[in-house]
């Protein structure tokens, strides 16, 4: 059975979107071609061309998540981005990517695909710069905030997760128009990695990939996704209950919100309006996984509703700053101690 939170999310989606829940995903007729997603893919290709990579065009296909299958020069993109009704579902259940985020993810995955297409990970220079390609992946890793050995691109200190991610993030920064990476990373050890990408891209600009996208193996393409939409969301819902079992002392919330005042607004409604922005920024600056930060904000909102706490409209800006500082402190506790608060 779905969690209460997920059921509530489905109930607040448009009726025409909810009618799709019982349908197998592979029967929805989803395609990149002709969808709103296609223009982002074409923009990616234009950026690659603009950087001189005339022979590198990673295939893009619909799948269950953002991904580049291991050592395969193709890019998997979440299927829900290909249809407005599915975007409405995703927006209700999770937080839908905006245009900026879609392009950031495409550039990142293109970095993986470039690495795999030309098998850069086999070279000694790549290994010396980025580290062992076969190092195990860890879902939970402890980054060093503000380390100058790594670039910053997508949320969190993601380049520190794995050498392959380090390269993908470096490639994405190099590819991004107007990133001004030479100035931004001047004096950083990370600059050497960016210069490597610049040089190797120039050397390979007119050479065909060693592994062509046409022969790449796609991992879970949308045509093979037999689960219904409802089953998909149930299976992909992350249980963050254990990590959040020690939350939340009411006193902290009562310090931030009020019960009496002029021109009040429910704190839960205030948090819902600003949820995506709060989650985006905390994830970006702390590196704590997005699903956990989102659940943290949801729990704060739920408890504020139970306590009948409110926000004075004239103080909304100040309260938003307090909420972000409060939640960021909790997230850093989790990052350094493995829990949000002392039991």
XYZ file of C-alpha atoms in Angstrom:
343
model
C 0.000 0.000 0.000
C 1.261 3.521 -0.773
C 2.282 5.721 2.074
C -0.227 8.320 3.288
C 1.987 11.097 1.937
C 2.065 9.556 -1.528
C -1.699 9.000 -1.575
C -2.180 12.635 -0.629
C 0.133 13.664 -3.453
C -1.869 11.670 -6.012
C -5.103 13.216 -4.766
C -3.765 16.679 -5.499
C -2.815 15.977 -9.094
C -5.110 16.917 -12.004
C -7.813 14.250 -12.598
C -6.593 13.620 -16.169
C -3.155 12.755 -14.774
C -4.553 10.408 -12.123
C -6.381 8.383 -14.792
C -2.980 7.249 -16.064
C -1.914 5.628 -12.778
C -3.193 2.160 -13.655
C -1.619 2.084 -17.112
C 1.693 0.309 -17.877
C 4.344 2.873 -18.699
C 5.377 1.088 -21.885
C 1.849 1.549 -23.240
C 1.806 5.333 -22.901
C 3.414 5.897 -26.304
C 6.187 8.085 -24.924
C 8.934 9.314 -27.234
C 11.680 11.917 -27.099
C 10.858 12.948 -30.665
C 8.071 15.505 -30.750
C 8.067 16.046 -26.985
C 9.098 19.179 -25.098
C 12.220 17.255 -24.123
C 13.451 17.176 -27.727
C 14.465 20.836 -27.758
C 16.726 20.311 -24.761
C 18.406 17.386 -26.494
C 18.913 19.532 -29.588
C 20.406 22.256 -27.415
C 22.843 19.727 -25.944
C 23.884 18.675 -29.443
C 24.335 22.321 -30.448
C 26.563 22.911 -27.430
C 28.686 19.869 -28.295
C 28.984 21.112 -31.869
C 29.896 24.560 -30.596
C 32.715 23.028 -28.598
C 34.048 21.327 -31.726
C 32.851 17.797 -30.928
C 31.448 17.175 -34.385
C 31.574 13.359 -34.176
C 30.112 12.887 -30.699
C 26.315 12.641 -30.482
C 25.224 10.507 -27.510
C 21.893 8.792 -28.022
C 19.134 9.937 -25.678
C 16.317 7.608 -24.654
C 13.520 7.544 -22.077
C 14.036 5.449 -18.962
C 13.169 5.438 -15.258
C 15.767 8.015 -14.179
C 18.689 10.172 -15.227
C 21.480 7.778 -16.071
C 24.255 6.762 -18.398
C 24.534 2.951 -18.352
C 27.948 1.713 -17.273
C 30.447 2.204 -20.139
C 27.648 2.802 -22.660
C 27.648 6.156 -24.539
C 23.907 6.793 -24.285
C 21.844 8.956 -21.948
C 18.724 7.821 -20.103
C 16.213 10.541 -19.265
C 13.190 10.196 -16.925
C 10.141 9.214 -18.967
C 7.833 11.705 -17.244
C 9.630 14.623 -18.913
C 8.134 13.572 -22.258
C 4.490 14.265 -21.356
C 2.754 17.209 -19.599
C 0.330 14.955 -17.674
C 3.178 12.869 -16.324
C 5.044 16.038 -15.391
C 2.014 17.025 -13.287
C 2.195 13.674 -11.485
C 5.911 14.012 -10.867
C 5.483 17.572 -9.607
C 2.932 16.343 -7.057
C 4.840 13.269 -5.872
C 8.346 14.712 -6.089
C 9.786 17.990 -7.394
C 9.846 18.356 -11.166
C 13.077 19.457 -12.841
C 12.965 22.918 -14.399
C 14.643 23.909 -17.674
C 17.915 24.815 -16.002
C 18.111 21.499 -14.152
C 17.252 19.453 -17.250
C 20.135 21.017 -19.165
C 22.491 20.563 -16.222
C 21.667 16.860 -15.998
C 21.999 16.422 -19.767
C 25.464 17.996 -19.716
C 26.490 15.820 -16.778
C 25.298 12.599 -18.422
C 26.955 13.701 -21.677
C 30.200 13.763 -19.699
C 29.745 10.109 -18.784
C 28.855 9.266 -22.379
C 31.936 11.091 -23.710
C 34.135 9.214 -21.252
C 32.646 5.896 -22.354
C 32.526 6.676 -26.087
C 36.272 7.341 -26.209
C 37.161 5.016 -23.302
C 39.124 7.755 -21.580
C 38.862 5.900 -18.272
C 41.411 3.392 -19.585
C 44.202 5.963 -19.950
C 46.859 6.583 -17.342
C 46.367 10.351 -17.535
C 42.646 10.022 -16.736
C 43.388 7.705 -13.804
C 46.078 10.023 -12.475
C 43.743 13.025 -12.597
C 40.438 11.538 -11.470
C 41.286 8.290 -9.671
C 40.416 4.593 -10.108
C 37.437 4.111 -12.386
C 36.551 0.779 -10.764
C 36.304 2.207 -7.251
C 33.024 1.080 -5.617
C 30.114 3.515 -5.623
C 28.758 4.593 -2.241
C 25.222 5.971 -1.894
C 26.206 7.833 1.258
C 29.574 9.568 1.057
C 31.073 12.277 3.209
C 32.232 15.162 1.019
C 34.662 17.892 1.953
C 32.625 21.095 1.547
C 34.285 23.784 -0.581
C 37.188 21.549 -1.619
C 38.977 23.216 -4.522
C 40.014 19.889 -5.975
C 36.567 19.540 -7.547
C 34.235 21.628 -9.696
C 30.649 22.424 -8.690
C 27.774 21.720 -11.070
C 24.709 19.754 -9.989
C 23.368 19.819 -6.437
C 25.624 18.749 -3.631
C 29.366 18.131 -3.784
C 28.642 15.468 -6.372
C 32.031 15.391 -8.077
C 33.415 13.925 -4.843
C 31.181 10.847 -5.037
C 33.320 8.872 -7.502
C 36.079 9.484 -10.092
C 33.579 8.905 -12.911
C 31.282 11.556 -11.413
C 34.254 13.870 -11.014
C 34.933 13.644 -14.745
C 31.247 14.033 -15.690
C 30.925 17.150 -13.532
C 34.158 18.575 -14.946
C 32.961 17.944 -18.505
C 29.597 19.575 -17.727
C 31.240 22.738 -16.369
C 33.499 22.884 -19.440
C 30.499 22.409 -21.767
C 28.159 24.920 -20.124
C 27.928 28.124 -22.187
C 29.322 31.204 -20.456
C 30.574 29.186 -17.479
C 33.795 31.226 -17.566
C 35.577 28.271 -15.998
C 39.092 29.625 -16.537
C 38.371 32.632 -14.341
C 36.099 30.870 -11.835
C 38.536 28.034 -11.150
C 41.777 29.996 -11.487
C 44.222 28.806 -8.835
C 42.162 25.722 -8.004
C 43.601 22.188 -8.370
C 40.350 21.460 -10.260
C 41.543 23.729 -13.077
C 43.975 21.032 -14.206
C 41.026 18.682 -14.783
C 39.170 21.302 -16.813
C 42.265 21.921 -18.916
C 42.496 18.187 -19.546
C 38.908 18.125 -20.807
C 39.605 21.131 -23.043
C 42.693 19.483 -24.538
C 41.285 15.975 -24.955
C 38.113 17.334 -26.564
C 40.251 19.234 -29.059
C 42.314 16.116 -29.804
C 39.215 13.952 -30.334
C 37.059 16.593 -32.020
C 37.022 15.001 -35.468
C 37.628 11.380 -34.478
C 34.785 8.844 -34.359
C 34.042 7.322 -30.926
C 35.742 4.041 -30.114
C 32.320 2.827 -28.989
C 29.506 4.175 -31.123
C 26.159 5.147 -29.554
C 24.391 3.047 -32.186
C 25.687 -0.186 -30.631
C 25.281 0.911 -27.014
C 23.087 -1.103 -24.673
C 20.212 0.912 -23.235
C 19.303 0.130 -19.630
C 15.546 -0.169 -18.995
C 14.216 1.773 -22.003
C 10.648 3.011 -21.675
C 9.427 0.363 -24.130
C 10.371 -2.305 -21.558
C 8.827 -0.640 -18.505
C 5.917 -2.983 -17.773
C 5.061 -1.487 -14.367
C 2.085 0.824 -14.062
C 2.681 4.409 -13.037
C 1.304 3.650 -9.590
C 3.661 0.693 -9.194
C 6.578 2.803 -10.412
C 6.044 5.471 -7.757
C 5.522 2.868 -5.064
C 8.749 1.055 -5.980
C 10.788 4.255 -6.258
C 9.589 5.830 -3.035
C 12.533 5.985 -0.644
C 11.855 5.079 2.963
C 13.575 7.781 4.992
C 11.799 6.851 8.224
C 14.856 5.528 10.055
C 16.954 8.616 9.369
C 14.140 10.901 10.520
C 13.031 8.935 13.572
C 14.681 11.411 15.964
C 12.744 14.463 14.736
C 11.451 16.909 15.749
C 11.500 18.825 19.073
C 8.511 21.160 19.128
C 10.405 23.933 20.886
C 12.509 24.715 17.799
C 9.448 25.053 15.603
C 7.768 27.287 18.168
C 10.858 29.523 18.063
C 10.439 30.010 14.307
C 6.647 30.138 13.915
C 3.890 31.765 15.952
C 0.377 31.041 17.218
C -0.725 34.647 17.570
C -0.151 37.757 15.513
C -1.512 39.934 12.734
C -2.398 38.724 9.237
C -1.399 35.109 9.841
C -0.820 32.372 7.298
C -0.563 28.629 8.148
C 3.080 27.621 8.436
C 2.349 24.382 6.561
C 1.062 26.337 3.523
C 4.086 28.635 3.698
C 6.462 25.659 3.695
C 4.615 23.968 0.840
C 4.951 27.092 -1.323
C 8.692 27.364 -0.718
C 9.462 23.634 -0.452
C 11.278 23.196 -3.766
C 13.474 26.252 -3.246
C 14.335 25.169 0.305
C 15.114 21.607 -0.778
C 17.128 22.768 -3.801
C 19.377 25.061 -1.799
C 19.937 22.723 1.156
C 20.743 19.835 -1.176
C 23.082 22.020 -3.221
C 25.087 23.333 -0.281
C 25.145 20.272 2.006
C 25.205 17.320 -0.387
C 22.605 15.436 1.690
C 20.470 13.379 -0.692
C 17.492 15.226 -2.071
C 14.830 12.698 -1.021
C 15.938 12.967 2.602
C 15.957 16.768 2.617
C 12.520 16.808 1.007
C 11.153 14.438 3.649
C 12.689 16.601 6.370
C 10.858 19.683 5.065
C 7.619 17.697 4.769
C 7.892 16.543 8.382
C 8.505 20.106 9.558
C 5.384 21.193 7.670
C 3.292 18.342 9.046
C 4.331 19.022 12.641
C 3.740 22.765 12.202
C 0.204 21.969 11.030
C -0.410 19.699 14.028
C 0.792 22.443 16.377
C -1.369 24.999 14.515
C 1.629 27.246 13.919
C 1.527 30.209 11.570
C 3.632 32.861 9.869
C 2.994 36.589 10.001
C 2.860 37.706 6.375
C 4.924 40.813 7.123
C 7.735 38.532 8.399
C 7.720 35.885 5.674
C 11.159 36.807 4.329
C 12.738 36.607 7.793
C 10.958 33.325 8.566
C 12.131 31.787 5.282
C 15.721 32.624 6.205
C 15.213 31.051 9.643
C 13.682 27.895 8.170
C 16.552 27.453 5.706
C 19.168 28.037 8.436
C 17.358 25.619 10.790
C 16.966 22.861 8.201
C 20.531 23.324 6.949
C 21.838 22.874 10.488
C 19.884 19.645 10.791
C 21.205 18.480 7.418
C 24.805 19.189 8.456
C 24.206 17.246 11.676
C 23.147 14.317 9.509
C 26.143 14.720 7.210
C 28.697 14.778 10.039
C 27.019 12.565 12.678
C 24.702 10.299 10.701
C 21.596 11.667 12.441
C 19.648 14.913 12.429
C 19.412 15.376 16.198
C 20.580 13.739 19.402
C 18.232 11.067 20.689
